[in-house]
Amino acid sequence: RVTSWIHALHPIACHKLVHSVQPDLGLFQVSCRKAPAGGKVRWCQECRTCAENYLFIKAMGRDPAVFGFTRVPLDESDATNFQIVRNGLDAADPYRYHAARQELLGFHLAGRDVADTWMGRYVRARHGDLCGPRSPDGPREYLEPVSAAAPLPMSAQATAAARRLLSSQDGH
């Protein structure tokens, strides 16, 4: 049985590992399933995956243009790509709640880089108090492994290694 060592990480923690520990590795990231196959374009720049990746790349202090983004997917037309707009912070749905909290952390970490976008203004107006250090449940929890991905020793060891790498990084 094979398990992914990143399975136990929140998406924003994956970005932290890639962009803090091995910054050049991020240049090869391909996540968008809607981008044309076999082309030089890796991002459709219209879907939820692209919006999230753009935000998390910005949150790690990187320039999304270097990774192939040619537009900023944070306009009002992109709003439904974000859980925080579609569902708000509904703790009754744990998956969407955690996705929205990661977005809030992403906007907080990206700071001024996204503050003047439509999404930046939306988040600040509706959730500004939740993306700062006084958040009731500490958004930085999303920069740590959730738990072991599987009960296999290798999975537990990989999660422990990811935890060490994440905690050793300065900054974010």
Tab-separated table of C-alpha atoms in Angstrom:
chain	number	residue	atom	x	y	z
A	1	ARG	CA	0.000	0.000	0.000
A	2	VAL	CA	1.386	3.379	-0.979
A	3	THR	CA	0.503	6.627	0.738
A	4	SER	CA	1.478	10.134	-0.160
A	5	TRP	CA	3.647	11.928	2.364
A	6	ILE	CA	1.729	15.143	1.646
A	7	HIS	CA	-1.672	13.533	2.259
A	8	ALA	CA	-1.510	14.566	5.931
A	9	LEU	CA	-0.874	18.212	5.031
A	10	HIS	CA	-3.322	20.998	4.379
A	11	PRO	CA	-2.839	22.521	0.895
A	12	ILE	CA	-1.304	25.700	2.325
A	13	ALA	CA	1.227	23.579	4.281
A	14	CYS	CA	2.179	21.823	1.030
A	15	HIS	CA	2.909	25.230	-0.474
A	16	LYS	CA	4.976	26.175	2.558
A	17	LEU	CA	7.081	23.033	2.203
A	18	VAL	CA	7.616	23.467	-1.514
A	19	HIS	CA	8.252	27.202	-1.507
A	20	SER	CA	10.256	27.406	1.725
A	21	VAL	CA	12.279	24.193	1.663
A	22	GLN	CA	12.740	23.640	-2.087
A	23	PRO	CA	11.742	26.905	-3.827
A	24	ASP	CA	12.810	25.763	-7.296
A	25	LEU	CA	10.541	22.724	-7.085
A	26	GLY	CA	7.473	24.975	-7.250
A	27	LEU	CA	8.428	25.937	-10.784
A	28	PHE	CA	7.338	22.460	-11.889
A	29	GLN	CA	3.974	22.409	-10.136
A	30	VAL	CA	1.038	21.434	-12.323
A	31	SER	CA	-2.292	21.383	-10.504
A	32	CYS	CA	-4.981	22.705	-12.849
A	33	ARG	CA	-7.006	19.990	-14.544
A	34	LYS	CA	-8.603	22.449	-16.976
A	35	ALA	CA	-5.401	23.774	-18.542
A	36	PRO	CA	-4.797	22.532	-22.076
A	37	ALA	CA	-3.025	19.165	-22.081
A	38	GLY	CA	0.441	19.098	-23.563
A	39	GLY	CA	0.653	22.860	-23.849
A	40	LYS	CA	3.004	25.309	-22.249
A	41	VAL	CA	0.147	26.767	-20.198
A	42	ARG	CA	-0.168	25.092	-16.791
A	43	TRP	CA	-3.048	27.163	-15.408
A	44	CYS	CA	-6.467	27.959	-16.882
A	45	GLN	CA	-6.573	30.832	-14.351
A	46	GLU	CA	-10.359	30.547	-14.134
A	47	CYS	CA	-10.979	27.595	-11.782
A	48	ARG	CA	-10.917	27.027	-8.013
A	49	THR	CA	-7.598	25.184	-8.199
A	50	CYS	CA	-5.928	28.096	-9.957
A	51	ALA	CA	-7.400	30.653	-7.546
A	52	GLU	CA	-6.212	28.667	-4.522
A	53	ASN	CA	-2.753	28.052	-5.941
A	54	TYR	CA	-2.359	31.697	-6.923
A	55	LEU	CA	-3.318	32.801	-3.402
A	56	PHE	CA	-1.066	30.285	-1.659
A	57	ILE	CA	1.906	31.093	-3.913
A	58	LYS	CA	1.392	34.779	-3.028
A	59	ALA	CA	1.048	33.840	0.655
A	60	MET	CA	4.486	32.216	0.528
A	61	GLY	CA	5.965	35.456	-0.788
A	62	ARG	CA	6.504	34.209	-4.322
A	63	ASP	CA	5.555	35.884	-7.608
A	64	PRO	CA	2.821	33.839	-9.345
A	65	ALA	CA	3.957	35.203	-12.747
A	66	VAL	CA	7.160	33.197	-12.350
A	67	PHE	CA	4.968	30.078	-12.091
A	68	GLY	CA	2.996	30.846	-15.238
A	69	PHE	CA	0.124	33.015	-14.021
A	70	THR	CA	-0.623	35.830	-16.445
A	71	ARG	CA	-3.636	37.224	-14.593
A	72	VAL	CA	-4.672	37.759	-10.979
A	73	PRO	CA	-7.617	35.407	-10.275
A	74	LEU	CA	-8.906	37.531	-7.377
A	75	ASP	CA	-11.549	39.632	-9.138
A	76	GLU	CA	-15.270	39.640	-8.433
A	77	SER	CA	-15.720	37.261	-11.373
A	78	ASP	CA	-13.468	34.799	-9.530
A	79	ALA	CA	-15.273	35.098	-6.183
A	80	THR	CA	-17.141	31.799	-6.433
A	81	ASN	CA	-13.795	29.999	-6.686
A	82	PHE	CA	-13.299	30.654	-2.973
A	83	GLN	CA	-14.933	28.679	-0.168
A	84	ILE	CA	-15.034	31.808	1.982
A	85	VAL	CA	-17.420	33.381	-0.556
A	86	ARG	CA	-19.405	30.276	-1.530
A	87	ASN	CA	-19.985	28.893	1.961
A	88	GLY	CA	-18.527	31.327	4.481
A	89	LEU	CA	-17.227	29.867	7.709
A	90	ASP	CA	-19.728	27.085	8.285
A	91	ALA	CA	-18.278	24.824	10.977
A	92	ALA	CA	-21.061	22.306	10.292
A	93	ASP	CA	-19.193	21.257	7.140
A	94	PRO	CA	-15.620	20.505	8.296
A	95	TYR	CA	-14.102	20.205	4.796
A	96	ARG	CA	-15.431	23.566	3.588
A	97	TYR	CA	-14.743	25.196	6.944
A	98	HIS	CA	-11.071	24.162	6.874
A	99	ALA	CA	-10.731	25.204	3.222
A	100	ALA	CA	-12.182	28.634	4.055
A	101	ARG	CA	-9.874	29.009	7.076
A	102	GLN	CA	-6.864	28.223	4.874
A	103	GLU	CA	-8.013	30.884	2.429
A	104	LEU	CA	-8.227	33.387	5.292
A	105	LEU	CA	-4.709	32.462	6.344
A	106	GLY	CA	-3.583	32.803	2.730
A	107	PHE	CA	-5.049	36.304	2.488
A	108	HIS	CA	-3.492	37.217	5.828
A	109	LEU	CA	-0.033	35.978	4.785
A	110	ALA	CA	-0.251	37.573	1.324
A	111	GLY	CA	-1.104	40.874	3.014
A	112	ARG	CA	-0.543	43.943	0.877
A	113	ASP	CA	0.087	41.853	-2.210
A	114	VAL	CA	-3.632	41.033	-2.447
A	115	ALA	CA	-5.177	43.790	-0.294
A	116	ASP	CA	-6.296	45.907	-3.253
A	117	THR	CA	-7.951	43.070	-5.168
A	118	TRP	CA	-11.709	42.533	-5.038
A	119	MET	CA	-11.187	39.379	-2.960
A	120	GLY	CA	-8.765	41.146	-0.626
A	121	ARG	CA	-11.340	43.865	0.071
A	122	TYR	CA	-14.085	41.244	0.508
A	123	VAL	CA	-12.063	39.233	3.028
A	124	ARG	CA	-10.992	42.310	4.968
A	125	ALA	CA	-14.554	43.689	5.109
A	126	ARG	CA	-16.183	40.439	6.229
A	127	HIS	CA	-13.465	38.437	7.935
A	128	GLY	CA	-10.596	40.789	8.753
A	129	ASP	CA	-10.780	39.934	12.436
A	130	LEU	CA	-10.473	36.218	11.673
A	131	CYS	CA	-7.303	36.275	9.605
A	132	GLY	CA	-5.106	37.974	12.168
A	133	PRO	CA	-3.157	36.526	15.079
A	134	ARG	CA	-6.170	36.824	17.414
A	135	SER	CA	-8.151	34.215	15.529
A	136	PRO	CA	-10.103	32.036	17.973
A	137	ASP	CA	-8.720	28.750	16.698
A	138	GLY	CA	-5.329	29.838	15.428
A	139	PRO	CA	-5.139	29.763	11.615
A	140	ARG	CA	-1.483	28.784	11.709
A	141	GLU	CA	-2.650	25.270	12.544
A	142	TYR	CA	-2.996	24.885	8.773
A	143	LEU	CA	0.763	25.175	8.389
A	144	GLU	CA	1.240	21.914	10.289
A	145	PRO	CA	0.468	18.293	9.423
A	146	VAL	CA	-3.083	17.225	10.238
A	147	SER	CA	-2.095	13.753	11.389
A	148	ALA	CA	-0.520	10.633	9.988
A	149	ALA	CA	-2.082	9.852	6.606
A	150	ALA	CA	-2.331	6.158	7.367
A	151	PRO	CA	-1.396	3.805	10.192
A	152	LEU	CA	1.684	2.666	8.309
A	153	PRO	CA	5.075	3.353	9.956
A	154	MET	CA	6.356	4.990	6.778
A	155	SER	CA	3.420	7.405	6.749
A	156	ALA	CA	3.985	8.361	10.386
A	157	GLN	CA	7.702	8.909	9.686
A	158	ALA	CA	6.921	11.061	6.634
A	159	THR	CA	4.469	13.142	8.655
A	160	ALA	CA	7.076	13.606	11.400
A	161	ALA	CA	9.643	14.685	8.789
A	162	ALA	CA	7.170	17.171	7.284
A	163	ARG	CA	6.430	18.536	10.759
A	164	ARG	CA	10.165	19.053	11.395
A	165	LEU	CA	10.661	20.808	8.057
A	166	LEU	CA	7.636	23.038	8.538
A	167	SER	CA	8.616	24.023	12.053
A	168	SER	CA	12.207	24.762	11.039
A	169	GLN	CA	11.249	27.409	8.498
A	170	ASP	CA	11.436	31.050	9.531
A	171	GLY	CA	8.850	33.544	8.401
A	172	HIS	CA	5.569	31.862	7.629
